[in-house]
XYZ file of N, CA and C in Angstrom:
207
model
N -10.194 37.608 -32.177
C -10.637 36.246 -33.279
C -12.084 36.244 -32.065
N -11.160 35.288 -31.448
C -12.798 34.527 -30.073
C -12.986 35.899 -29.298
N -12.058 36.799 -28.893
C -12.332 37.624 -27.959
C -13.496 38.278 -28.359
N -13.371 38.823 -29.888
C -14.045 39.744 -30.767
C -15.486 39.301 -30.838
N -15.352 38.104 -31.278
C -16.498 36.994 -30.909
C -17.607 36.755 -30.129
N -16.974 36.529 -28.707
C -17.715 37.151 -27.556
C -18.398 38.278 -27.269
N -17.332 39.858 -27.635
C -17.835 40.842 -27.217
C -18.965 40.932 -28.330
N -19.279 40.755 -29.226
C -20.364 40.689 -30.132
C -21.488 40.305 -29.485
N -20.924 38.620 -29.051
C -22.256 38.393 -28.023
C -22.449 38.981 -27.463
N -21.530 39.550 -26.235
C -22.702 40.302 -25.334
C -23.529 41.321 -25.881
N -22.713 41.845 -26.606
C -23.250 42.789 -27.513
C -25.098 42.845 -27.381
N -25.195 41.468 -28.547
C -26.512 40.982 -28.588
C -27.274 41.088 -27.852
N -26.477 40.229 -26.771
C -27.126 39.682 -25.799
C -27.873 41.036 -24.966
N -27.057 41.972 -24.817
C -27.491 43.546 -24.143
C -28.842 43.950 -24.935
N -28.626 44.002 -26.612
C -29.869 44.240 -27.320
C -31.147 43.586 -27.538
N -30.952 42.329 -27.225
C -32.003 41.323 -27.003
C -32.726 41.647 -25.835
N -32.139 41.907 -24.466
C -32.513 42.436 -23.138
C -33.169 43.548 -23.206
N -32.888 44.690 -23.815
C -33.361 46.371 -24.373
C -34.870 46.189 -24.931
N -34.707 45.195 -25.913
C -35.810 44.825 -27.288
C -36.670 44.621 -25.905
N -36.156 43.281 -25.467
C -37.350 42.755 -24.222
C -37.898 44.068 -23.208
N -37.057 44.775 -22.894
C -37.617 45.559 -22.069
C -38.465 46.690 -22.166
N -38.190 46.930 -23.740
C -39.068 48.097 -24.757
C -40.439 47.226 -25.189
N -40.425 46.233 -25.374
C -41.582 45.158 -26.196
C -43.184 46.000 -25.757
N -43.243 46.121 -24.151
C -44.395 46.158 -23.953
C -44.775 47.840 -23.674
N -43.977 48.492 -24.451
C -44.496 50.005 -24.649
C -44.367 50.260 -26.093
N -44.227 49.538 -26.907
C -44.316 49.685 -28.102
C -45.412 49.699 -28.963
N -46.477 48.979 -28.324
C -47.890 49.043 -28.746
C -48.558 47.967 -29.410
N -48.102 47.139 -29.598
C -48.306 45.741 -30.371
C -49.210 45.640 -29.472
N -50.535 44.418 -30.083
C -50.930 43.855 -29.422
C -50.961 43.114 -28.917
N -51.479 42.388 -27.791
C -51.054 41.280 -26.681
C -50.541 40.191 -27.420
N -51.327 39.377 -28.407
C -50.720 38.569 -29.054
C -49.210 38.788 -29.783
N -48.998 39.851 -30.200
C -47.676 39.797 -30.711
C -46.734 40.263 -29.407
N -46.967 41.027 -29.076
C -46.034 40.776 -27.361
C -45.822 39.825 -26.925
N -46.427 38.711 -27.101
C -46.702 37.399 -26.589
C -45.309 36.585 -27.412
N -45.860 36.936 -28.669
C -45.290 36.296 -29.518
C -43.050 36.630 -29.812
N -43.323 37.836 -29.718
C -42.150 38.862 -29.895
C -40.798 38.537 -28.553
N -41.934 38.122 -27.717
C -41.222 38.173 -26.169
C -41.043 36.374 -26.280
N -41.685 35.720 -26.840
C -40.947 34.329 -26.672
C -40.504 34.056 -27.866
N -40.241 34.576 -28.520
C -38.629 34.839 -29.484
C -37.564 35.308 -29.565
N -37.490 36.552 -28.960
C -36.472 36.696 -27.502
C -36.165 36.521 -26.863
N -36.618 35.823 -25.901
C -36.367 34.870 -24.772
C -35.513 33.389 -25.589
N -36.251 32.812 -26.647
C -35.210 31.919 -27.342
C -33.999 31.997 -28.123
N -33.755 33.349 -28.837
C -32.912 34.045 -28.940
C -31.920 33.805 -27.676
N -32.211 34.930 -26.221
C -31.512 34.952 -25.351
C -31.085 33.817 -24.919
N -31.268 32.735 -25.047
C -30.771 31.834 -24.323
C -30.223 30.660 -25.434
N -30.467 31.312 -27.031
C -29.108 30.343 -27.699
C -28.309 31.210 -27.598
N -28.500 32.651 -27.511
C -26.903 33.041 -27.160
C -25.741 32.829 -26.430
N -27.112 32.320 -24.916
C -26.195 32.409 -23.286
C -25.695 30.817 -23.314
N -26.036 29.830 -24.587
C -25.491 28.488 -25.120
C -24.032 28.822 -25.717
N -24.528 29.415 -26.195
C -23.182 30.031 -27.713
C -22.169 30.332 -26.642
N -22.323 31.659 -25.651
C -21.387 32.426 -25.869
C -20.830 31.449 -24.286
N -21.739 30.263 -23.567
C -20.812 29.442 -22.711
C -19.935 28.506 -23.139
N -20.139 27.705 -24.922
C -19.504 27.229 -25.380
C -18.030 27.943 -25.316
N -18.330 29.206 -25.921
C -17.017 29.748 -26.577
C -16.077 29.758 -25.288
N -16.676 30.167 -24.146
C -16.250 30.448 -22.798
C -15.267 29.136 -22.908
N -15.889 27.558 -22.225
C -15.326 27.095 -22.221
C -14.216 26.383 -23.111
N -14.523 26.907 -24.594
C -13.417 26.464 -25.495
C -12.186 26.951 -24.830
N -12.186 28.906 -24.565
C -11.231 29.442 -24.329
C -10.567 29.220 -23.099
N -11.577 28.367 -22.201
C -10.254 28.008 -20.896
C -9.603 26.910 -21.044
N -10.407 26.202 -22.176
C -9.729 24.715 -22.241
C -8.057 24.820 -23.333
N -8.151 26.244 -24.091
C -7.263 26.677 -24.749
C -6.224 26.707 -23.966
N -6.454 27.663 -23.005
C -5.491 28.008 -21.873
C -5.544 27.017 -20.910
N -5.944 26.108 -20.013
C -4.966 24.899 -20.215
C -4.135 23.972 -20.793
N -4.476 24.053 -22.062
C -3.518 23.123 -22.987
C -2.161 24.019 -22.729
N -2.556 25.516 -23.040
C -1.199 25.888 -23.003
C -0.184 26.268 -21.800
N -0.870 26.142 -20.842
C -0.571 25.915 -19.078
C 0.714 24.441 -19.250
N -0.078 23.659 -19.951
C 0.448 22.193 -19.954
C 1.780 22.275 -21.315
N 1.709 23.271 -22.096
C 2.730 22.705 -22.498
C 3.846 23.784 -22.566
N 4.022 24.369 -21.376
C 5.287 25.342 -20.790
C 5.928 24.427 -19.827
């Protein structure tokens, strides 16, 4: 559940990075390149925030389990 969600988010981040790397070579007009890279950057930032929050939740759960024992 949580680990599979993180794996999916990792995959999305890698694909977004590949998209950013390929955009300049796709032949779009410069204004399109700018807009696509801006959108991809916003998506990558959002994914990074989600990954950090999920990782924080995982660490909190591990600490709680350690205190229960």
